[in-house]
Amino acid sequence: MSVSSTVRPVSQLDELLFSRGLITEAQLEEARLQAAQRGRSVGRTLIELGYVSESSLVAILAEQLGVEFIDLGDVQFDPSAVALVPEATARKHNVIPIRFDEKRRLVVAMSDPANVVAVDDIRAMTGYDIRIVVSTKADVAAAVNRHYRLDRTADALVEEAAAEQEAEERSLESAIQAAGAEDAPIIKLVNLLITQAVNDRASDIHIEPGERDLKVRFRIDGVLHEVMNPPKSVQAGITSRLKIMADINIAERRVPQDGRIGLTVQGKQIDIRVATLPTVYGEKIVMRLLDKSSVLLKLQDLGFQPENYQAFENGFRKPYGAILVTGPTGSGKSTTLYATLNILNKPEVNIITVEDPVEYRLPGVNQIQTNPKAGLTFASALRSILRADPDICLIGEIRDRETAQIAIEAALTGHLVLSTLHTNDAPSALTRLVEMGIEPFLVASSLDCILAQRLARKLCPKCKVAYTPTKHELEQAGFEVGADESLPTLYKAGGCSACGNTGYKGRMALHEVMTVTEDIERLVTERASSEEIGKVAREQGMITLRQDGMTKVRQGQTSIEEILRVVV
């Protein structure tokens, strides 16, 4: 935020901070001392020290300057007002028009109300008198990302790209030329799609050809949302452009292909995995966006309950044995394993991974990408790395008996082995390995801990709605309430501009951690069913995925409806 440019009358700021009871005299003195040492403003230093929130300080500064402070998450924007200021100007000055007031003045939110240059620019380009309101820098930037969407710009680019199309079917040569010209509308459209996906926190972009048009959808918080429908005429250009960026054979349209794109989008390092799939109406393209900053996540930040974290840590802190993370595709298994490796990654240990594909590059870790065409499979790579003196092995996925057998043997011969498996819950992982053909006594003696995981959407903190459920609703959902406990206050999704009117913003993990105890080892050796193993694990204190989800419902992090959506 622009605190540094607005903190001038320190004595008035002191009086306001004291009168509101936001800081103590000792805190203000410390902030002044630190500000002098760092060459920063007192206001910014108070925020960095955690003594006052940015929104609280900006509200006081706004009052000091005689302007209104607003929370942009609660504001209804007028699209005609937003359209008056170009995106480049909005980003340059960190401003966004909101609406027109009763005097037909343009209401503009700014993080720095002292920026007279920005006000003059907007007044000159719009022809309107300006009324300034103040918000935090982060809120203004988020509003700019949200409201300068691809809708209007993309429409113009699509029309421009379609106008270049002389015939309904474009030749391969002309598609390549259009995809390679740096000022081509197709390039601008593709860049816009990727930028908007990053701004919207999308994990995947789906470009799906239909009979007469294209469909572009973003997967946000695990749910697909349609964002635009460009005409069929731009299909060849978009496909060719993405293939060129991903270094994929542009002439091959009959078989699936995959590639990778590395980009910097608004200062963020983004890796994009691109997969093409031939359909009856052309090639469907799916792009998975991998934010490199997510690989730096700490395991404690992934939403573990304390008892689940302790059980999982007891497993991966052992010098040898196998740790499995299970769950469907897109349930955050790789993120959990990478966060675990970040803890284990020390100079004195040799870590080698075999992955398909290598999603994130980890410093200090030897990562191997499988290549089945060259004969480098999970099993053959695992055999080789066991000759390379590893302490810790990560296997991207156990897919077949051969890989499972080598992984189990590695765990029994002094290596810590981390891997993933596709099962619905933790107990099923043991029976799945036995069904693959691994001897039950080997499974029982090698596995130390199994973590089952799902991702659930978090309620938007700005618009979640408190309510008291009925006893019948709780019973139907399997929500446990003590006999002498009153009905709890829970939350459900609302909908606001901050979350795109979905009621949810961001995701968190649900966990089920099963420690392989002697009792469970005995059941595995006896070829017991996953139901029998699960019953014993629950008796020994295992928290199921449903129970973990309901705990997070009780904490107000998510809703009952969301837990029932993601957990059987």
PDB file of N, CA, C and O in Angstrom, residues 421-475:
ATOM      1  N   LEU A 421      -0.629 -43.782  -4.338  1.00  0.00           N
ATOM      2  CA  LEU A 421      -1.454 -44.894  -4.805  1.00  0.00           C
ATOM      3  C   LEU A 421      -2.864 -44.354  -4.960  1.00  0.00           C
ATOM      4  O   LEU A 421      -3.272 -43.454  -4.203  1.00  0.00           O
ATOM      5  N   HIS A 422      -3.609 -44.877  -5.909  1.00  0.00           N
ATOM      6  CA  HIS A 422      -4.987 -44.413  -6.105  1.00  0.00           C
ATOM      7  C   HIS A 422      -5.950 -45.337  -5.359  1.00  0.00           C
ATOM      8  O   HIS A 422      -6.326 -46.395  -5.861  1.00  0.00           O
ATOM      9  N   THR A 423      -6.323 -44.948  -4.142  1.00  0.00           N
ATOM     10  CA  THR A 423      -7.352 -45.679  -3.392  1.00  0.00           C
ATOM     11  C   THR A 423      -8.271 -44.659  -2.725  1.00  0.00           C
ATOM     12  O   THR A 423      -7.936 -43.484  -2.595  1.00  0.00           O
ATOM     13  N   ASN A 424      -9.449 -45.131  -2.292  1.00  0.00           N
ATOM     14  CA  ASN A 424     -10.439 -44.220  -1.712  1.00  0.00           C
ATOM     15  C   ASN A 424     -10.146 -43.863  -0.265  1.00  0.00           C
ATOM     16  O   ASN A 424     -10.565 -42.816   0.215  1.00  0.00           O
ATOM     17  N   ASP A 425      -9.470 -44.758   0.455  1.00  0.00           N
ATOM     18  CA  ASP A 425      -9.151 -44.464   1.856  1.00  0.00           C
ATOM     19  C   ASP A 425      -7.831 -45.133   2.215  1.00  0.00           C
ATOM     20  O   ASP A 425      -7.228 -45.847   1.397  1.00  0.00           O
ATOM     21  N   ALA A 426      -7.375 -44.903   3.438  1.00  0.00           N
ATOM     22  CA  ALA A 426      -6.063 -45.420   3.845  1.00  0.00           C
ATOM     23  C   ALA A 426      -6.040 -46.945   3.961  1.00  0.00           C
ATOM     24  O   ALA A 426      -5.112 -47.590   3.448  1.00  0.00           O
ATOM     25  N   PRO A 427      -7.024 -47.605   4.613  1.00  0.00           N
ATOM     26  CA  PRO A 427      -6.957 -49.067   4.736  1.00  0.00           C
ATOM     27  C   PRO A 427      -6.928 -49.793   3.399  1.00  0.00           C
ATOM     28  O   PRO A 427      -6.311 -50.853   3.266  1.00  0.00           O
ATOM     29  N   SER A 428      -7.592 -49.216   2.369  1.00  0.00           N
ATOM     30  CA  SER A 428      -7.641 -49.884   1.058  1.00  0.00           C
ATOM     31  C   SER A 428      -6.268 -49.988   0.409  1.00  0.00           C
ATOM     32  O   SER A 428      -6.061 -50.825  -0.477  1.00  0.00           O
ATOM     33  N   ALA A 429      -5.305 -49.134   0.810  1.00  0.00           N
ATOM     34  CA  ALA A 429      -3.971 -49.181   0.206  1.00  0.00           C
ATOM     35  C   ALA A 429      -3.282 -50.506   0.499  1.00  0.00           C
ATOM     36  O   ALA A 429      -2.574 -51.062  -0.353  1.00  0.00           O
ATOM     37  N   LEU A 430      -3.494 -51.022   1.709  1.00  0.00           N
ATOM     38  CA  LEU A 430      -2.854 -52.297   2.072  1.00  0.00           C
ATOM     39  C   LEU A 430      -3.405 -53.446   1.230  1.00  0.00           C
ATOM     40  O   LEU A 430      -2.645 -54.261   0.695  1.00  0.00           O
ATOM     41  N   THR A 431      -4.733 -53.495   1.114  1.00  0.00           N
ATOM     42  CA  THR A 431      -5.325 -54.595   0.328  1.00  0.00           C
ATOM     43  C   THR A 431      -5.016 -54.434  -1.159  1.00  0.00           C
ATOM     44  O   THR A 431      -4.888 -55.427  -1.870  1.00  0.00           O
ATOM     45  N   ARG A 432      -4.886 -53.183  -1.629  1.00  0.00           N
ATOM     46  CA  ARG A 432      -4.556 -52.968  -3.040  1.00  0.00           C
ATOM     47  C   ARG A 432      -3.184 -53.551  -3.370  1.00  0.00           C
ATOM     48  O   ARG A 432      -2.994 -54.180  -4.422  1.00  0.00           O
ATOM     49  N   LEU A 433      -2.216 -53.358  -2.495  1.00  0.00           N
ATOM     50  CA  LEU A 433      -0.871 -53.899  -2.741  1.00  0.00           C
ATOM     51  C   LEU A 433      -0.903 -55.429  -2.742  1.00  0.00           C
ATOM     52  O   LEU A 433      -0.216 -56.072  -3.553  1.00  0.00           O
ATOM     53  N   VAL A 434      -1.685 -56.016  -1.837  1.00  0.00           N
ATOM     54  CA  VAL A 434      -1.802 -57.483  -1.810  1.00  0.00           C
ATOM     55  C   VAL A 434      -2.461 -57.971  -3.096  1.00  0.00           C
ATOM     56  O   VAL A 434      -2.040 -58.974  -3.693  1.00  0.00           O
ATOM     57  N   GLU A 435      -3.496 -57.231  -3.552  1.00  0.00           N
ATOM     58  CA  GLU A 435      -4.171 -57.615  -4.803  1.00  0.00           C
ATOM     59  C   GLU A 435      -3.234 -57.491  -6.000  1.00  0.00           C
ATOM     60  O   GLU A 435      -3.407 -58.187  -7.004  1.00  0.00           O
ATOM     61  N   MET A 436      -2.237 -56.608  -5.923  1.00  0.00           N
ATOM     62  CA  MET A 436      -1.263 -56.465  -7.014  1.00  0.00           C
ATOM     63  C   MET A 436      -0.331 -57.673  -7.108  1.00  0.00           C
ATOM     64  O   MET A 436       0.386 -57.829  -8.093  1.00  0.00           O
ATOM     65  N   GLY A 437      -0.308 -58.482  -6.046  1.00  0.00           N
ATOM     66  CA  GLY A 437       0.539 -59.670  -6.065  1.00  0.00           C
ATOM     67  C   GLY A 437       1.716 -59.609  -5.112  1.00  0.00           C
ATOM     68  O   GLY A 437       2.596 -60.481  -5.152  1.00  0.00           O
ATOM     69  N   ILE A 438       1.762 -58.592  -4.247  1.00  0.00           N
ATOM     70  CA  ILE A 438       2.843 -58.507  -3.256  1.00  0.00           C
ATOM     71  C   ILE A 438       2.485 -59.408  -2.075  1.00  0.00           C
ATOM     72  O   ILE A 438       1.338 -59.422  -1.618  1.00  0.00           O
ATOM     73  N   GLU A 439       3.444 -60.134  -1.578  1.00  0.00           N
ATOM     74  CA  GLU A 439       3.186 -61.029  -0.454  1.00  0.00           C
ATOM     75  C   GLU A 439       2.712 -60.225   0.765  1.00  0.00           C
ATOM     76  O   GLU A 439       3.325 -59.208   1.114  1.00  0.00           O
ATOM     77  N   PRO A 440       1.633 -60.673   1.420  1.00  0.00           N
ATOM     78  CA  PRO A 440       1.084 -59.905   2.556  1.00  0.00           C
ATOM     79  C   PRO A 440       2.111 -59.624   3.651  1.00  0.00           C
ATOM     80  O   PRO A 440       2.105 -58.540   4.233  1.00  0.00           O
ATOM     81  N   PHE A 441       3.013 -60.595   3.937  1.00  0.00           N
ATOM     82  CA  PHE A 441       3.975 -60.359   5.018  1.00  0.00           C
ATOM     83  C   PHE A 441       4.967 -59.257   4.658  1.00  0.00           C
ATOM     84  O   PHE A 441       5.464 -58.526   5.523  1.00  0.00           O
ATOM     85  N   LEU A 442       5.263 -59.098   3.334  1.00  0.00           N
ATOM     86  CA  LEU A 442       6.143 -58.006   2.903  1.00  0.00           C
ATOM     87  C   LEU A 442       5.441 -56.650   3.038  1.00  0.00           C
ATOM     88  O   LEU A 442       6.038 -55.668   3.483  1.00  0.00           O
ATOM     89  N   VAL A 443       4.160 -56.605   2.655  1.00  0.00           N
ATOM     90  CA  VAL A 443       3.372 -55.374   2.782  1.00  0.00           C
ATOM     91  C   VAL A 443       3.296 -54.962   4.247  1.00  0.00           C
ATOM     92  O   VAL A 443       3.524 -53.809   4.607  1.00  0.00           O
ATOM     93  N   ALA A 444       2.979 -55.921   5.107  1.00  0.00           N
ATOM     94  CA  ALA A 444       2.786 -55.632   6.533  1.00  0.00           C
ATOM     95  C   ALA A 444       4.066 -55.108   7.177  1.00  0.00           C
ATOM     96  O   ALA A 444       4.032 -54.180   7.990  1.00  0.00           O
ATOM     97  N   SER A 445       5.201 -55.704   6.839  1.00  0.00           N
ATOM     98  CA  SER A 445       6.449 -55.332   7.521  1.00  0.00           C
ATOM     99  C   SER A 445       7.119 -54.091   6.937  1.00  0.00           C
ATOM    100  O   SER A 445       7.966 -53.477   7.581  1.00  0.00           O
ATOM    101  N   SER A 446       6.744 -53.670   5.719  1.00  0.00           N
ATOM    102  CA  SER A 446       7.433 -52.535   5.082  1.00  0.00           C
ATOM    103  C   SER A 446       6.695 -51.209   5.272  1.00  0.00           C
ATOM    104  O   SER A 446       7.329 -50.159   5.376  1.00  0.00           O
ATOM    105  N   LEU A 447       5.369 -51.236   5.325  1.00  0.00           N
ATOM    106  CA  LEU A 447       4.603 -49.989   5.400  1.00  0.00           C
ATOM    107  C   LEU A 447       4.531 -49.472   6.833  1.00  0.00           C
ATOM    108  O   LEU A 447       4.205 -50.211   7.754  1.00  0.00           O
ATOM    109  N   ASP A 448       4.836 -48.195   6.997  1.00  0.00           N
ATOM    110  CA  ASP A 448       4.781 -47.563   8.321  1.00  0.00           C
ATOM    111  C   ASP A 448       3.552 -46.685   8.488  1.00  0.00           C
ATOM    112  O   ASP A 448       2.984 -46.605   9.568  1.00  0.00           O
ATOM    113  N   CYS A 449       3.171 -45.988   7.419  1.00  0.00           N
ATOM    114  CA  CYS A 449       2.113 -44.991   7.558  1.00  0.00           C
ATOM    115  C   CYS A 449       1.447 -44.780   6.197  1.00  0.00           C
ATOM    116  O   CYS A 449       2.112 -44.794   5.160  1.00  0.00           O
ATOM    117  N   ILE A 450       0.116 -44.600   6.214  1.00  0.00           N
ATOM    118  CA  ILE A 450      -0.631 -44.325   4.987  1.00  0.00           C
ATOM    119  C   ILE A 450      -1.483 -43.080   5.220  1.00  0.00           C
ATOM    120  O   ILE A 450      -2.207 -42.995   6.214  1.00  0.00           O
ATOM    121  N   LEU A 451      -1.376 -42.127   4.301  1.00  0.00           N
ATOM    122  CA  LEU A 451      -2.147 -40.886   4.395  1.00  0.00           C
ATOM    123  C   LEU A 451      -3.119 -40.821   3.223  1.00  0.00           C
ATOM    124  O   LEU A 451      -2.704 -40.808   2.068  1.00  0.00           O
ATOM    125  N   ALA A 452      -4.423 -40.825   3.511  1.00  0.00           N
ATOM    126  CA  ALA A 452      -5.439 -40.603   2.471  1.00  0.00           C
ATOM    127  C   ALA A 452      -5.805 -39.127   2.493  1.00  0.00           C
ATOM    128  O   ALA A 452      -5.878 -38.513   3.559  1.00  0.00           O
ATOM    129  N   GLN A 453      -6.055 -38.555   1.324  1.00  0.00           N
ATOM    130  CA  GLN A 453      -6.214 -37.101   1.239  1.00  0.00           C
ATOM    131  C   GLN A 453      -7.269 -36.727   0.213  1.00  0.00           C
ATOM    132  O   GLN A 453      -7.454 -37.389  -0.796  1.00  0.00           O
ATOM    133  N   ARG A 454      -8.014 -35.658   0.499  1.00  0.00           N
ATOM    134  CA  ARG A 454      -8.935 -35.025  -0.443  1.00  0.00           C
ATOM    135  C   ARG A 454      -8.765 -33.515  -0.325  1.00  0.00           C
ATOM    136  O   ARG A 454      -8.301 -33.013   0.691  1.00  0.00           O
ATOM    137  N   LEU A 455      -9.200 -32.798  -1.353  1.00  0.00           N
ATOM    138  CA  LEU A 455      -9.206 -31.337  -1.297  1.00  0.00           C
ATOM    139  C   LEU A 455     -10.645 -30.847  -1.245  1.00  0.00           C
ATOM    140  O   LEU A 455     -11.487 -31.274  -2.041  1.00  0.00           O
ATOM    141  N   ALA A 456     -10.936 -29.963  -0.301  1.00  0.00           N
ATOM    142  CA  ALA A 456     -12.262 -29.363  -0.164  1.00  0.00           C
ATOM    143  C   ALA A 456     -12.130 -27.849  -0.266  1.00  0.00           C
ATOM    144  O   ALA A 456     -11.127 -27.271   0.144  1.00  0.00           O
ATOM    145  N   ARG A 457     -13.152 -27.221  -0.796  1.00  0.00           N
ATOM    146  CA  ARG A 457     -13.127 -25.758  -0.927  1.00  0.00           C
ATOM    147  C   ARG A 457     -13.357 -25.084   0.427  1.00  0.00           C
ATOM    148  O   ARG A 457     -14.154 -25.562   1.235  1.00  0.00           O
ATOM    149  N   LYS A 458     -12.646 -23.972   0.643  1.00  0.00           N
ATOM    150  CA  LYS A 458     -12.826 -23.185   1.867  1.00  0.00           C
ATOM    151  C   LYS A 458     -13.902 -22.134   1.641  1.00  0.00           C
ATOM    152  O   LYS A 458     -13.990 -21.545   0.554  1.00  0.00           O
ATOM    153  N   LEU A 459     -14.703 -21.882   2.665  1.00  0.00           N
ATOM    154  CA  LEU A 459     -15.705 -20.833   2.578  1.00  0.00           C
ATOM    155  C   LEU A 459     -15.040 -19.465   2.432  1.00  0.00           C
ATOM    156  O   LEU A 459     -13.999 -19.209   3.049  1.00  0.00           O
ATOM    157  N   CYS A 460     -15.633 -18.608   1.628  1.00  0.00           N
ATOM    158  CA  CYS A 460     -15.121 -17.244   1.481  1.00  0.00           C
ATOM    159  C   CYS A 460     -15.314 -16.512   2.809  1.00  0.00           C
ATOM    160  O   CYS A 460     -16.451 -16.440   3.316  1.00  0.00           O
ATOM    161  N   PRO A 461     -14.264 -15.982   3.410  1.00  0.00           N
ATOM    162  CA  PRO A 461     -14.407 -15.333   4.722  1.00  0.00           C
ATOM    163  C   PRO A 461     -15.259 -14.081   4.684  1.00  0.00           C
ATOM    164  O   PRO A 461     -15.801 -13.667   5.706  1.00  0.00           O
ATOM    165  N   LYS A 462     -15.413 -13.459   3.502  1.00  0.00           N
ATOM    166  CA  LYS A 462     -16.163 -12.209   3.417  1.00  0.00           C
ATOM    167  C   LYS A 462     -17.673 -12.427   3.380  1.00  0.00           C
ATOM    168  O   LYS A 462     -18.434 -11.543   3.770  1.00  0.00           O
ATOM    169  N   CYS A 463     -18.129 -13.589   2.880  1.00  0.00           N
ATOM    170  CA  CYS A 463     -19.573 -13.733   2.667  1.00  0.00           C
ATOM    171  C   CYS A 463     -20.168 -15.005   3.265  1.00  0.00           C
ATOM    172  O   CYS A 463     -21.324 -15.315   3.006  1.00  0.00           O
ATOM    173  N   LYS A 464     -19.399 -15.770   4.039  1.00  0.00           N
ATOM    174  CA  LYS A 464     -19.977 -16.991   4.604  1.00  0.00           C
ATOM    175  C   LYS A 464     -21.099 -16.630   5.577  1.00  0.00           C
ATOM    176  O   LYS A 464     -21.036 -15.622   6.277  1.00  0.00           O
ATOM    177  N   VAL A 465     -22.135 -17.464   5.594  1.00  0.00           N
ATOM    178  CA  VAL A 465     -23.361 -17.173   6.336  1.00  0.00           C
ATOM    179  C   VAL A 465     -23.485 -18.127   7.516  1.00  0.00           C
ATOM    180  O   VAL A 465     -23.461 -19.352   7.341  1.00  0.00           O
ATOM    181  N   ALA A 466     -23.617 -17.572   8.721  1.00  0.00           N
ATOM    182  CA  ALA A 466     -23.789 -18.400   9.923  1.00  0.00           C
ATOM    183  C   ALA A 466     -25.239 -18.887  10.020  1.00  0.00           C
ATOM    184  O   ALA A 466     -26.165 -18.162   9.670  1.00  0.00           O
ATOM    185  N   TYR A 467     -25.420 -20.126  10.487  1.00  0.00           N
ATOM    186  CA  TYR A 467     -26.773 -20.661  10.699  1.00  0.00           C
ATOM    187  C   TYR A 467     -26.707 -21.768  11.742  1.00  0.00           C
ATOM    188  O   TYR A 467     -25.632 -22.309  12.033  1.00  0.00           O
ATOM    189  N   THR A 468     -27.841 -22.102  12.298  1.00  0.00           N
ATOM    190  CA  THR A 468     -27.935 -23.211  13.250  1.00  0.00           C
ATOM    191  C   THR A 468     -28.687 -24.349  12.579  1.00  0.00           C
ATOM    192  O   THR A 468     -29.879 -24.207  12.262  1.00  0.00           O
ATOM    193  N   PRO A 469     -28.029 -25.475  12.306  1.00  0.00           N
ATOM    194  CA  PRO A 469     -28.693 -26.585  11.614  1.00  0.00           C
ATOM    195  C   PRO A 469     -29.672 -27.307  12.546  1.00  0.00           C
ATOM    196  O   PRO A 469     -29.578 -27.197  13.768  1.00  0.00           O
ATOM    197  N   THR A 470     -30.585 -28.048  11.947  1.00  0.00           N
ATOM    198  CA  THR A 470     -31.486 -28.877  12.749  1.00  0.00           C
ATOM    199  C   THR A 470     -30.786 -30.180  13.104  1.00  0.00           C
ATOM    200  O   THR A 470     -29.790 -30.563  12.472  1.00  0.00           O
ATOM    201  N   LYS A 471     -31.321 -30.847  14.107  1.00  0.00           N
ATOM    202  CA  LYS A 471     -30.734 -32.126  14.518  1.00  0.00           C
ATOM    203  C   LYS A 471     -30.812 -33.144  13.381  1.00  0.00           C
ATOM    204  O   LYS A 471     -29.901 -33.943  13.165  1.00  0.00           O
ATOM    205  N   HIS A 472     -31.922 -33.096  12.616  1.00  0.00           N
ATOM    206  CA  HIS A 472     -32.111 -34.025  11.501  1.00  0.00           C
ATOM    207  C   HIS A 472     -31.035 -33.814  10.432  1.00  0.00           C
ATOM    208  O   HIS A 472     -30.479 -34.786   9.889  1.00  0.00           O
ATOM    209  N   GLU A 473     -30.727 -32.537  10.109  1.00  0.00           N
ATOM    210  CA  GLU A 473     -29.688 -32.228   9.115  1.00  0.00           C
ATOM    211  C   GLU A 473     -28.336 -32.783   9.553  1.00  0.00           C
ATOM    212  O   GLU A 473     -27.586 -33.345   8.742  1.00  0.00           O
ATOM    213  N   LEU A 474     -28.022 -32.637  10.835  1.00  0.00           N
ATOM    214  CA  LEU A 474     -26.741 -33.115  11.340  1.00  0.00           C
ATOM    215  C   LEU A 474     -26.663 -34.635  11.285  1.00  0.00           C
ATOM    216  O   LEU A 474     -25.632 -35.209  10.938  1.00  0.00           O
ATOM    217  N   GLU A 475     -27.762 -35.297  11.633  1.00  0.00           N
ATOM    218  CA  GLU A 475     -27.776 -36.771  11.604  1.00  0.00           C
ATOM    219  C   GLU A 475     -27.596 -37.286  10.187  1.00  0.00           C
ATOM    220  O   GLU A 475     -26.872 -38.248   9.942  1.00  0.00           O
TER     221      GLU A 475
END
